[in-house]
Amino acid sequence: MNFDPRLTNRSFTSVGTRPVRPDGIDKVTGRARYGADFNMAGQLVGRVLRSPHAHAVIRGINTSKAEALPGVKAVITAADLPDLTNGDSAMYDILDNCMARKKALYDGHAVAAVAAIDARTARQALKLIEVDYEVLPHVTDVDEAFQHGAPLINDAVFTEGLEEKPVKPSNVTKRTQYGHGDVHKGFAEADTIVERSFKTEQTHQGYIEPHACVASVSADGMAELWVCTQGPFVYRQHCAQLLGMEASKLRVTSSEIGGGFGGKTHVWAEPVALALSRKAGRPVKLVMTRDEVFRASGPTSATSIDVKIGARKDGTITAAEATLRYSCGPYPGMWAEIGAMTSFACYRLENVKTVGFEVLVNRPKTAAYRAPSAPMAAFAVESAIDELAKKVGIDPVEFRIKNAAQEGTRASYGPVYGPIGIGPTLEAVKNHPHMKAPLAKNQGRGMACGFWFNFGGQTCVDLNIGMDGSVSLAVGTVDVGGSRASLSLVAAEELGIDYSQVKAIVADTSSLGYNDMTDGSRGTFSSSMATISAARNAIKILRERAAQMWDIPVDDVTWEKGHAIAKGEKYGNLSPLSLKEIAAQSGTTGGPIAGHSELVADGAGVSFATHICDIEVDPETGSTRVLRYTVVQDAGKAVHPTYVEGQYQGGAAQGIGWALNEEYIYGKDGRLQNAGFLDYRIPVCSDLPMIDTQILEIPNPNHPYGVRGVGETSIVPPLAAIANAVSNAVGVRMTHIPMSPPRILAALEASASAHDA
């Protein structure tokens, strides 16, 4: 059945309501099963030996003493995970990250693993493994790694994207460029120019649940993997390829997920657990410690960004330019490219240029973190925008409104925008009571805009109607933010039944067709589109069954409000048939009733947000307190408004922690100094105000209900909004994230010294 994804004007009955979340009771009572909650009969305990060095050649590994220890059932090294990637460099990097081969490339890099009868034996076995290292010079800072003469991390990497092919290897893996117009001409037309450099430190997603899995490989080659993941199908694909298995022989089941935010889109320990199970012949449970999560799973990039923006006296931006250097860990990535794409996406610019550089460092492999790369770029750009507005003498909100992108604007990264929400979010902020509230001494207010692309991708769902009229909805996108409730609302809306009649589950990889990773804010957008398609396919069958029950042509049957209705006066004696009544007779009218859909969900609408922050700074200690925070964001259509508000608030809360406290701190030895929540401080309730939200709905024309992704955009503006607030409070432009008390005091002291001079 052909599916038309275009927006249709309609009123809603279920969509837009706020029913109780279906997973709530199990989660608050402890019944929900997360990654570490699953066990199998006869399972072993897996543990990983990790490098204590930031950069070292592995000259040899002796595992004989560990193998001889009673209770140890398997010991593996890179030799047990041979290279089967057939020249696929991206897969080889994943393989090498899971188990170091020639070199350990960061503090925490896995070099060996054991499976034993209990945790104590496993830990003892790790101590018996002897690794002969040749320690090499290391580099952990993105600017230092960018310099010529820095310690070389991978001598097979030559910079891509240069006009001339390089002859020497480099830590810079790629150069990318976006933009249009002539920035030199634009800057020549400017009356005022702001040019500054900014830095952001590396942060972790901060999910509470560590990575965990249970792997079981049978003698016949069939395998199962229970795991906390954002993408069971991608995990199956990657693990099968790395271990030389057929994908159909590996069933992956996703557990409940205790936070991911992009950090559970990559395999880390799962191939290791499968290799241990294969060698031991028994199931293996492997749970990362918090120390391992910080040292060996994927944080976001550290960045160094230069921004230059010029404007006329009337506030029109004439040119904008940014150079962005993003750390990737020891493997190539595309993080600076994303930053270069998002930097100026909020604005209507005739002359714009962004250049991104991907930089290798001796830190863990970088992973996505909720709108990856965009928050850092927004911090730099929105800080410069705020400073430029003040120099020109225009209110920062009005300055942004004047230059905001709109429908028909050519984005700085290429496409022409359709209907978008940046203008409406700015107008809402301009008129919000928060902007008019008074401020006291040592308090400042800041605001900033943010953008995220959103994605769609390959999606598959099954919708099955039971004989009692209840509906089972099987989806392949992991519920990372309430999608089971949202998709149940969508199914109920389309079928015309009550929300309570629909039960959504996340299916395993053997029960449903392929689904892409649940990232890019695609979960509700793509799966709701597939759910609508599947429901419409089911309705077609329901109409056919009703026609059969009435013995009339199917073309004379319509579907309205959960009932089959016979059209026309000639059928006046036929009462409507409910879904439940039709389902009850399915056994005698053709069998089970189901709707299926597989599609590529194109047309994910871009998303914009504008945030306001009030902050108080103690000038004597540099400590900060967020007083008030407001999020205004376009949702397209809020399927479940409570979940949407939660996404807005969650992104803001993470952004507050990132802006003020969170950072990876490496010592001169290249080792992580704060691998735990005691020293890596994420916000707790007492650190946060009540975060106000305002949902705007500018429909996405490429979705039947107008839905846009909402999960990531909310983390883009906070760094800049908070930096602008702190800068306004202390009278000094803050250029280094996080704005910890020592950094604020240092900025104040530097400003005082400059004034004295």
C-alpha positions as a printed Julia matrix, in Angstrom:
757×3 Matrix{Float64}:
   0.0     0.0    0.0
   1.44    3.37  -1.01
   1.99    5.68   1.93
   1.77    9.46   1.63
   3.84   11.09   4.4
   2.69   14.64   3.7
   1.03   16.74   6.38
  -2.76   16.6    6.48
  -4.92   19.1    8.31
  -6.87   17.21  10.94
  -8.1    17.45  14.49
  -6.74   15.05  17.11
  -8.39   12.95  19.78
  -5.48   11.02  21.31
  -2.41   12.82  19.99
  -1.66   15.84  22.15
  -3.05   14.31  25.36
  -1.05   13.35  28.45
  -1.82    9.74  29.45
   0.13    7.9   32.14
   3.44    6.52  30.88
   3.24    2.75  30.26
   6.65    2.0   31.77
   6.23    4.1   34.89
   5.05    1.51  37.42
   7.72   -1.03  36.52
  10.44    1.59  36.78
   9.45    3.06  40.13
   8.86   -0.37  41.66
  12.16   -1.83  40.41
  10.59   -4.43  38.12
  11.95   -2.95  34.91
  14.98   -4.9   33.71
  18.03   -2.94  32.66
  21.26   -4.18  31.16
  22.72   -5.59  34.38
  19.44   -7.14  35.54
  19.48  -10.1   33.14
  21.08  -13.44  34.0
  21.46  -16.81  32.28
  22.03  -20.24  33.76
  25.73  -21.03  34.11
  26.85  -17.54  33.22
  30.41  -16.39  33.82
  31.66  -12.98  34.9
  33.59  -10.99  32.32
  36.25   -8.4   33.17
  38.52   -6.31  30.96
  42.18   -5.41  31.43
  42.82   -1.82  30.38
  45.95    0.1   29.53
  47.35    2.39  32.24
  49.16    4.39  29.56
  47.84    7.1   27.23
  49.96    5.89  24.32
  52.06    2.74  24.18
  53.17   -0.01  21.84
  52.02   -3.44  23.01
  55.16   -5.5   22.58
  53.67   -8.66  24.05
  50.95  -10.11  26.29
  51.43  -13.23  28.46
  48.14  -14.7   29.65
  49.4   -18.12  30.79
  49.22  -17.42  34.53
  45.67  -16.1   34.22
  44.62  -19.11  32.14
  46.02  -21.45  34.8
  44.06  -19.84  37.62
  41.27  -22.15  38.87
  37.87  -20.79  37.93
  39.04  -18.96  34.81
  37.23  -20.31  31.76
  38.49  -18.0   29.0
  41.12  -15.34  28.39
  41.16  -13.34  25.17
  43.37  -10.76  23.5
  43.27   -9.16  20.06
  44.34  -12.54  18.66
  40.87  -13.89  19.55
  39.24  -11.06  17.61
  41.05  -11.29  14.25
  40.61   -8.59  11.64
  37.64   -9.65   9.48
  36.74   -6.12   8.35
  37.91   -6.57   4.74
  39.44   -3.13   4.48
  36.5    -1.3    6.06
  38.43    1.33   8.01
  35.46    2.4   10.14
  34.82   -1.19  11.25
  38.53   -1.71  11.88
  38.53    1.31  14.18
  35.61   -0.2   16.11
  37.46   -3.51  16.36
  40.68   -1.86  17.51
  38.8     0.22  20.06
  37.13   -2.88  21.5
  40.5    -4.61  21.9
  43.83   -2.88  21.29
  46.0    -4.52  18.7
  49.4    -2.94  18.01
  49.1     0.04  20.36
  47.14    1.2   23.37
  45.86    4.6   22.3
  44.42    6.02  25.53
  44.23    5.48  29.26
  41.61    2.74  29.6
  42.03    1.1   26.19
  41.13   -2.6   26.45
  44.09   -4.97  25.94
  42.75   -8.31  27.26
  39.68   -9.82  28.92
  38.78  -12.8   31.09
  35.7   -14.84  31.9
  35.63  -16.56  35.28
  33.2   -18.24  37.67
  32.92  -15.13  39.85
  34.01  -11.47  40.03
  36.77  -12.14  42.56
  38.42  -14.74  40.37
  38.07  -12.53  37.32
  39.75   -9.6   39.06
  42.56  -11.85  40.28
  43.04  -13.18  36.76
  43.46   -9.67  35.36
  46.32   -9.06  37.79
  48.08  -12.17  36.45
  48.12  -10.97  32.84
  51.52   -9.56  31.92
  51.65   -6.83  29.28
  54.94   -5.53  27.93
  54.45   -1.85  26.97
  56.75    0.57  25.19
  55.44    3.91  26.4
  55.23    6.62  23.72
  54.77   10.4   23.91
  51.1    11.34  24.14
  48.89   14.34  23.47
  45.45   14.94  25.01
  44.77   18.6   24.2
  43.06   19.38  20.88
  45.13   22.52  20.18
  48.42   20.8   21.02
  47.5    17.81  18.85
  46.72   20.18  15.97
  50.23   21.6   15.97
  53.04   20.4   13.73
  55.47   18.37  15.76
  52.84   16.96  18.13
  53.18   13.26  19.01
  51.78   11.32  16.06
  48.94    9.01  17.06
  48.39    7.11  13.81
  51.07    7.18  11.1
  48.55    5.85   8.55
  46.36    8.98   8.77
  46.79   11.67   6.11
  44.56   14.74   6.18
  41.6    14.48   3.81
  39.94   17.49   2.21
  43.06   19.51   1.4
  43.68   21.0   -2.04
  47.01   19.21  -2.26
  47.37   15.61  -1.14
  49.62   15.59   1.96
  52.84   13.62   1.95
  53.21   13.35   5.72
  50.83   11.74   8.24
  49.03   14.02  10.66
  46.77   14.08  13.7
  44.33   16.11  11.58
  42.25   13.47   9.81
  39.97   15.68   7.73
  39.18   19.25   6.7
  35.62   20.15   5.7
  34.16   23.44   4.54
  30.64   24.84   4.23
  29.16   28.17   3.27
  28.32   30.49   0.4
  28.98   34.03  -0.76
  32.22   35.98  -0.25
  33.17   36.51   3.41
  36.02   38.88   2.51
  33.58   41.15   0.68
  31.11   40.84   3.55
  33.62   41.84   6.22
  34.66   44.83   4.11
  31.03   46.01   4.24
  30.79   45.65   8.03
  30.83   48.65  10.37
  31.56   46.47  13.4
  33.39   43.14  13.65
  33.71   40.77  16.59
  36.46   38.16  16.49
  37.1    35.76  19.37
  38.42   32.29  20.19
  36.59   29.82  22.41
  37.31   26.48  24.07
  35.09   23.73  25.44
  36.32   20.79  27.46
  35.36   17.16  26.95
  32.23   15.96  28.74
  30.43   12.67  29.28
  26.76   12.02  28.64
  26.36   11.21  32.32
  23.92    8.32  31.96
  23.35    6.6   35.3
  23.25    3.04  33.95
  26.69    1.71  32.95
  27.19   -0.34  29.8
  26.12   -3.93  30.46
  25.39   -7.07  28.47
  24.96  -10.83  28.68
  26.32  -12.76  25.69
  25.73  -16.41  24.9
  27.23  -18.24  21.93
  26.12  -21.86  21.44
  28.16  -24.66  19.94
  26.06  -24.51  16.76
  27.02  -20.87  16.21
  23.71  -19.38  17.28
  24.11  -16.45  19.67
  22.09  -14.15  21.88
  22.97  -10.74  23.27
  20.98   -8.94  25.96
  22.24   -5.38  26.12
  21.48   -1.77  27.02
  21.66   -0.06  23.64
  20.09    2.61  21.49
  20.25    0.36  18.43
  19.94   -3.43  18.69
  19.98   -3.89  14.92
  23.19   -1.89  14.49
  24.75   -3.77  17.42
  23.81   -7.05  15.73
  25.32   -5.88  12.45
  28.57   -4.69  14.02
  29.06   -7.62  16.4
  28.3   -10.19  13.71
  30.78   -8.6   11.31
  33.53   -8.31  13.92
  33.12  -11.94  15.03
  32.62  -13.41  11.54
  29.03  -14.49  12.22
  25.95  -14.4   10.04
  23.71  -11.62  11.3
  20.71  -13.96  11.32
  22.45  -16.18  13.88
  22.73  -13.37  16.43
  19.6   -12.24  18.24
  19.96   -8.95  20.08
  17.43   -7.9   22.71
  17.55   -4.38  24.09
  16.93   -3.93  27.79
  15.37   -0.91  29.38
  17.88    1.89  29.0
  19.01    3.94  31.96
  20.11    6.87  29.84
  22.09    6.93  26.64
  22.02   10.39  25.02
  24.17    9.08  22.16
  26.65    7.24  24.37
  24.99    3.88  23.7
  25.07    4.11  19.93
  28.5     2.42  19.73
  29.63   -1.08  20.65
  32.28   -1.1   23.38
  32.26   -4.3   25.43
  29.68   -6.35  23.51
  32.02   -7.98  20.94
  34.37   -8.8   23.82
  31.58  -10.53  25.76
  30.58  -12.54  22.69
  34.19  -13.58  22.05
  34.57  -14.66  25.68
  31.36  -16.68  25.51
  32.41  -18.32  22.27
  35.74  -19.35  23.76
  34.35  -20.45  27.15
  31.27  -22.19  25.77
  29.1   -20.52  28.42
  27.14  -17.27  28.77
  29.2   -14.26  29.89
  27.92  -11.23  31.74
  30.01   -8.09  31.37
  29.15   -4.87  33.24
  31.4    -1.82  33.07
  32.39   -0.12  36.3
  31.83    3.63  36.51
  35.58    4.13  36.17
  35.52    2.13  32.93
  32.53    4.06  31.61
  34.46    7.31  31.95
  37.84    6.02  30.81
  36.79    3.7   28.01
  33.41    4.64  26.55
  32.69    7.6   24.32
  32.57   11.17  25.61
  31.93   14.2   23.44
  34.65   16.22  21.73
  36.82   18.87  23.3
  36.89   21.87  20.99
  38.77   24.99  20.03
  36.79   27.43  17.88
  37.57   30.78  16.24
  34.61   32.99  15.28
  34.44   36.21  13.3
  31.17   38.05  12.6
  30.58   41.49  11.05
  27.49   43.71  10.9
  26.33   47.07   9.62
  25.16   49.85  11.92
  21.54   48.82  11.31
  22.28   45.35  12.71
  22.41   43.41   9.44
  25.07   40.69   9.53
  27.3    41.07   6.49
  29.62   38.1    7.01
  30.24   35.24   9.4
  33.17   32.84   9.62
  34.2    30.05  11.97
  37.12   27.64  12.22
  36.39   24.63  14.38
  38.83   22.05  15.77
  37.17   19.03  17.39
  38.9    16.12  19.1
  37.89   12.64  17.92
  39.81   10.45  20.32
  42.39    8.26  18.53
  40.13    7.42  15.55
  38.81    9.58  12.7
  35.34   11.08  13.11
  33.02   13.67  11.62
  32.41   15.8   14.7
  33.94   19.05  13.44
  32.04   18.63  10.18
  28.74   18.56  12.08
  29.85   21.6   14.07
  30.7    23.41  10.84
  27.25   22.59   9.46
  25.31   23.76  12.51
  27.35   26.85  13.45
  25.33   29.52  11.65
  22.2    27.51  10.8
  19.95   29.87  12.77
  20.71   32.88  10.59
  20.02   34.38   7.17
  23.48   35.14   5.82
  24.68   36.26   2.42
  28.33   35.55   3.17
  29.27   32.66   5.43
  32.15   30.21   5.72
  32.86   27.44   8.22
  35.87   25.15   8.26
  36.1    22.07  10.46
  39.16   20.03  11.43
  38.93   16.53  12.94
  41.82   16.08  15.38
  43.19   12.86  16.89
  44.09   12.86  20.6
  45.03   10.19  23.16
  41.59   10.09  24.72
  38.66    7.64  24.38
  36.91    7.31  21.03
  34.45   10.21  20.78
  30.77    9.32  20.66
  27.59   11.27  20.08
  26.13   13.36  22.87
  22.63   14.69  22.18
  22.91   16.94  19.08
  26.58   16.05  18.84
  28.94   18.95  18.08
  26.18   21.58  17.88
  26.31   22.87  21.5
  29.99   23.79  21.24
  29.52   25.59  17.92
  26.48   27.41  19.29
  28.44   28.47  22.38
  31.05   30.19  20.23
  28.68   31.7   17.67
  25.96   32.83  20.07
  28.54   34.38  22.4
  29.95   36.38  19.49
  26.43   37.3   18.32
  25.62   38.64  21.77
  28.81   40.71  21.9
  28.24   42.04  18.37
  24.65   43.08  19.18
  25.88   45.09  22.15
  28.63   46.76  20.13
  26.13   47.74  17.45
  23.76   48.96  20.15
  20.81   46.66  19.46
  19.0    44.44  21.95
  20.34   40.88  21.57
  16.86   39.44  20.94
  16.0    42.08  18.34
  19.4    41.57  16.7
  18.68   37.87  16.3
  15.13   38.48  15.06
  16.5    40.82  12.39
  18.95   38.19  11.12
  16.98   35.0   11.77
  16.57   32.38   9.05
  13.08   31.91   7.64
  11.24   29.83   5.08
  13.14   30.11   1.81
  16.48   30.94   3.48
  19.48   29.08   2.13
  21.03   27.44   5.17
  24.72   27.98   5.84
  25.26   24.26   5.27
  23.43   24.15   1.93
  19.68   23.33   1.88
  16.84   25.83   1.53
  14.55   25.86   4.55
  10.88   25.05   4.45
   8.59   26.18   7.31
  10.84   26.61  10.39
  10.51   27.8   13.97
  13.5    30.04  14.74
  11.55   33.26  14.19
   8.56   32.19  16.3
  10.82   31.02  19.17
  12.55   34.4   19.2
   9.25   36.29  19.16
   8.02   34.1   22.02
  11.17   34.85  24.01
  10.85   38.57  23.3
   7.33   38.55  24.78
   8.01   36.1   27.6
   7.63   37.42  31.19
  11.06   36.0   31.96
  12.69   38.66  29.75
  11.02   41.43  31.72
  11.74   40.18  35.25
  14.07   42.39  37.34
  17.63   41.38  38.2
  19.59   42.12  41.36
  23.28   42.85  41.94
  25.72   40.19  40.62
  22.96   38.69  38.51
  22.91   38.41  34.75
  20.53   37.3   32.03
  21.53   35.56  28.84
  19.74   34.07  25.88
  20.81   32.04  22.88
  19.45   30.12  19.91
  20.08   26.56  18.83
  19.54   24.31  15.81
  19.51   20.59  15.09
  18.93   18.7   11.84
  16.9    15.69  13.02
  17.0    12.44  11.07
  14.6     9.76   9.83
  16.05    6.58   8.39
  15.11    2.93   7.98
  12.16    1.96  10.15
   9.91   -1.08  10.53
   6.88   -1.75  12.76
   4.27   -4.49  13.2
   0.75   -3.75  14.4
  -1.31   -6.78  15.46
  -4.97   -6.7   16.44
  -6.08   -9.36  18.91
  -9.48  -11.01  18.81
 -10.44   -9.01  21.91
  -9.79   -5.76  20.04
  -6.54   -4.92  21.81
  -3.59   -3.81  19.72
   0.05   -4.89  20.02
   2.56   -2.55  18.43
   6.08   -3.91  17.92
   8.71   -1.29  17.13
  12.44   -1.41  16.55
  13.41    2.03  17.82
  14.51    1.89  21.45
  12.42    3.9   23.92
  14.95    6.49  25.07
  12.47    9.27  25.78
   8.9     8.02  25.97
   8.33    6.74  22.45
   6.24    3.75  23.55
   3.63    6.13  24.92
   3.84    8.44  21.91
   3.58    5.61  19.4
   0.64    4.1   21.27
  -1.09    7.48  21.03
  -0.41    7.57  17.3
  -1.79    4.05  16.78
  -4.86    4.88  18.86
  -5.36    8.09  16.89
  -5.17    6.41  13.53
  -7.33    3.41  14.45
  -9.83    5.54  16.34
  -9.6     3.56  19.59
  -8.66    4.4   23.16
  -5.0     4.7   24.14
  -5.48    2.04  26.82
  -6.16   -0.56  24.11
  -2.66   -0.25  22.62
   0.47   -1.89  24.03
   3.81   -0.97  22.44
   6.92   -3.12  22.86
  10.5    -2.88  21.6
  11.05   -6.03  19.56
  14.27   -8.02  19.34
  16.23   -8.3   16.11
  14.78  -11.7   15.18
  11.18  -10.52  15.47
  11.14   -7.45  13.26
  12.76   -5.98  10.17
  15.81   -3.74  10.37
  15.65   -0.4   12.16
  18.38    2.24  12.19
  19.96    3.45  15.41
  17.7     5.43  17.71
  19.56    8.7   17.39
  19.21   12.01  15.61
  15.85   12.56  17.34
  14.4     9.98  14.97
  12.56    7.69  17.39
   9.09    9.21  17.46
   9.39   10.92  14.06
  10.27    7.82  12.06
   8.4     5.19  14.05
   5.23    7.29  14.21
   5.34    7.57  10.44
   5.71    3.78  10.16
   2.98    3.3   12.79
   0.59    5.49  10.81
   1.4     3.49   7.68
   0.92    0.15   9.49
  -2.35    1.31  11.05
  -3.67    2.39   7.67
  -2.74   -1.0    6.26
  -4.64   -2.64   9.12
  -7.64   -0.38   8.51
  -7.7    -1.53   4.89
  -7.99   -5.13   6.14
 -10.62   -4.13   8.72
 -12.7    -2.56   5.97
 -12.35   -5.7    3.87
 -13.47   -7.88   6.77
 -16.45   -5.64   7.51
 -17.45   -5.73   3.85
 -17.24   -9.51   3.98
 -19.38   -9.64   7.15
 -21.97   -7.38   5.51
 -21.59   -8.94   2.05
 -21.17   -5.55   0.36
 -18.37   -4.07  -1.81
 -15.38   -2.87   0.18
 -15.5     0.47  -1.65
 -18.77    1.11   0.18
 -17.07    0.82   3.58
 -15.35    3.72   5.34
 -13.48    3.84   8.63
 -14.43    6.5   11.14
 -13.69    6.82  14.86
 -12.79    3.17  15.31
 -15.76    1.79  13.36
 -16.47    0.42   9.9
 -19.4     2.33   8.4
 -21.43    1.35   5.35
 -21.81    4.38   3.09
 -25.11    5.37   1.53
 -28.79    5.27   2.31
 -29.13    1.78   0.86
 -27.17    0.47   3.86
 -29.21    2.3    6.45
 -30.09   -0.97   8.13
 -26.4    -1.85   8.75
 -25.12   -0.64  12.12
 -21.44    0.38  12.37
 -19.02   -2.39  13.3
 -16.38   -1.56  15.91
 -12.8    -2.71  15.66
 -13.46   -5.1   18.52
 -16.48   -6.63  16.77
 -14.56   -7.15  13.54
 -11.57   -8.61  15.37
 -13.79  -11.06  17.25
 -14.86  -12.59  13.93
 -11.39  -12.62  12.37
 -11.05  -16.38  12.73
 -13.94  -16.92  10.33
 -13.3   -14.0    7.95
  -9.72  -14.65   6.9
  -7.54  -14.99   9.96
  -5.42  -12.58  12.02
  -5.63   -8.87  11.32
  -2.34   -7.01  11.22
  -0.67   -4.03   9.66
   2.97   -3.97   8.71
   5.19   -1.15   7.5
   8.76   -0.78   6.45
   9.93    2.55   5.1
  12.72    5.08   4.96
  11.43    8.08   6.86
  12.63   11.04   4.86
  11.78   14.67   5.49
  12.7    15.01   9.15
  11.96   18.66   9.88
  14.8    20.75  11.27
  14.37   22.03  14.8
  15.09   25.35  16.51
  15.02   26.54  20.11
  15.72   29.71  22.05
  16.63   29.65  25.76
  16.72   32.28  28.51
  18.87   31.96  31.64
  19.24   34.08  34.78
  22.32   33.43  36.89
  23.93   34.81  40.01
  27.71   34.92  40.41
  29.61   35.4   43.65
  32.49   37.71  42.63
  34.6    36.62  45.6
  34.46   32.86  45.02
  33.36   32.57  41.38
  30.54   30.22  42.35
  27.34   30.37  40.31
  23.66   29.71  40.92
  21.11   29.34  38.15
  18.07   31.33  39.26
  15.65   30.84  36.39
  15.66   28.98  33.09
  13.18   28.97  30.2
  13.11   26.79  27.08
  11.1    27.75  23.99
  11.23   25.16  21.2
   9.32   24.11  18.1
   8.03   20.53  18.34
   6.13   20.43  15.05
   3.37   18.55  16.85
   3.7    17.5   20.48
   2.39   13.93  20.47
   2.69   13.58  24.26
   3.31   17.1   25.64
   4.56   15.89  29.03
   7.32   13.87  27.4
   8.16   16.8   25.11
   8.49   19.1   28.12
  10.67   16.47  29.79
  12.98   16.42  26.78
  13.26   20.2   26.85
  14.02   20.19  30.58
  16.48   17.29  30.35
  18.5    18.94  27.62
  18.61   22.19  29.57
  19.69   20.38  32.75
  22.52   18.62  30.94
  23.53   21.89  29.33
  23.67   23.61  32.71
  26.04   20.95  34.03
  28.17   21.14  30.89
  28.35   24.94  31.01
  29.26   25.28  34.68
  30.91   22.12  36.04
  31.52   19.12  33.83
  34.84   18.32  32.2
  37.34   15.52  31.74
  40.58   16.4   33.56
  43.73   14.68  32.33
  47.06   14.75  34.14
  50.45   15.29  32.56
  50.75   11.5   32.39
  47.76   11.37  30.05
  45.55    9.6   32.58
  42.01   10.65  33.46
  41.95   12.18  36.94
  38.19   12.32  37.63
  36.68    9.03  36.44
  33.64    9.02  38.72
  30.62   11.07  39.73
  32.34   12.26  42.91
  34.93   14.26  40.97
  33.06   14.58  37.67
  30.13   16.57  39.01
  26.82   16.46  37.18
  23.93   18.66  38.4
  21.69   17.39  41.18
  18.23   18.73  42.03
  19.6    21.4   44.37
  21.72   22.82  41.53
  18.75   23.43  39.25
  15.76   25.75  39.22
  12.38   24.62  37.93
  12.92   24.76  34.18
  10.02   26.48  32.41
   9.01   25.31  28.95
   6.94   26.67  26.09
   6.03   24.31  23.25
   5.55   25.87  19.82
   4.01   23.88  17.0
   5.12   24.79  13.48
   4.12   21.62  11.61
   6.67   19.63   9.63
   5.12   19.36   6.14
   6.8    15.97   5.6
   4.97   14.12   8.37
   1.24   13.3    8.41
   0.84   14.86  11.86
   3.54   17.53  11.48
   5.92   15.85  13.96
   9.52   17.04  14.36
  12.19   15.45  16.55
  12.54   17.19  19.91
  15.1    15.23  21.92
  18.36   16.93  20.96
  17.81   20.6   20.15
  17.26   21.45  23.81
  20.93   20.87  24.65
  22.24   23.22  21.94
  21.51   26.71  23.38
  22.37   26.24  27.12
  26.16   26.64  26.9
  25.78   29.95  25.1
  22.76   31.19  27.07
  24.54   30.52  30.37
  27.83   31.99  29.11
  26.0    35.15  28.05
  24.3    35.31  31.46
  27.58   34.87  33.34
  29.33   37.38  31.08
  26.58   39.92  31.74
  26.72   39.25  35.48
  30.49   39.72  35.85
  31.12   42.18  33.02
  33.72   39.95  31.38
  33.28   37.84  28.25
  33.61   34.16  29.19
  35.22   32.08  26.46
  36.06   28.74  28.13
  33.55   26.02  29.05
  32.93   24.91  31.75
  32.76   28.2   33.61
  33.93   26.71  36.88
  34.67   29.03  39.82
  38.45   29.05  39.15
  37.88   30.05  35.51
  35.47   32.82  36.47
  37.91   34.18  39.05
  40.77   33.98  36.54
  38.69   35.92  33.98
  37.87   38.57  36.59
  41.51   38.87  37.61
  42.67   39.11  34.0
  40.1    41.83  33.33
  41.16   43.77  36.43
  44.83   43.49  35.44
  44.03   44.74  31.93
  42.17   47.74  33.34
  45.04   48.52  35.74
  47.49   48.39  32.87
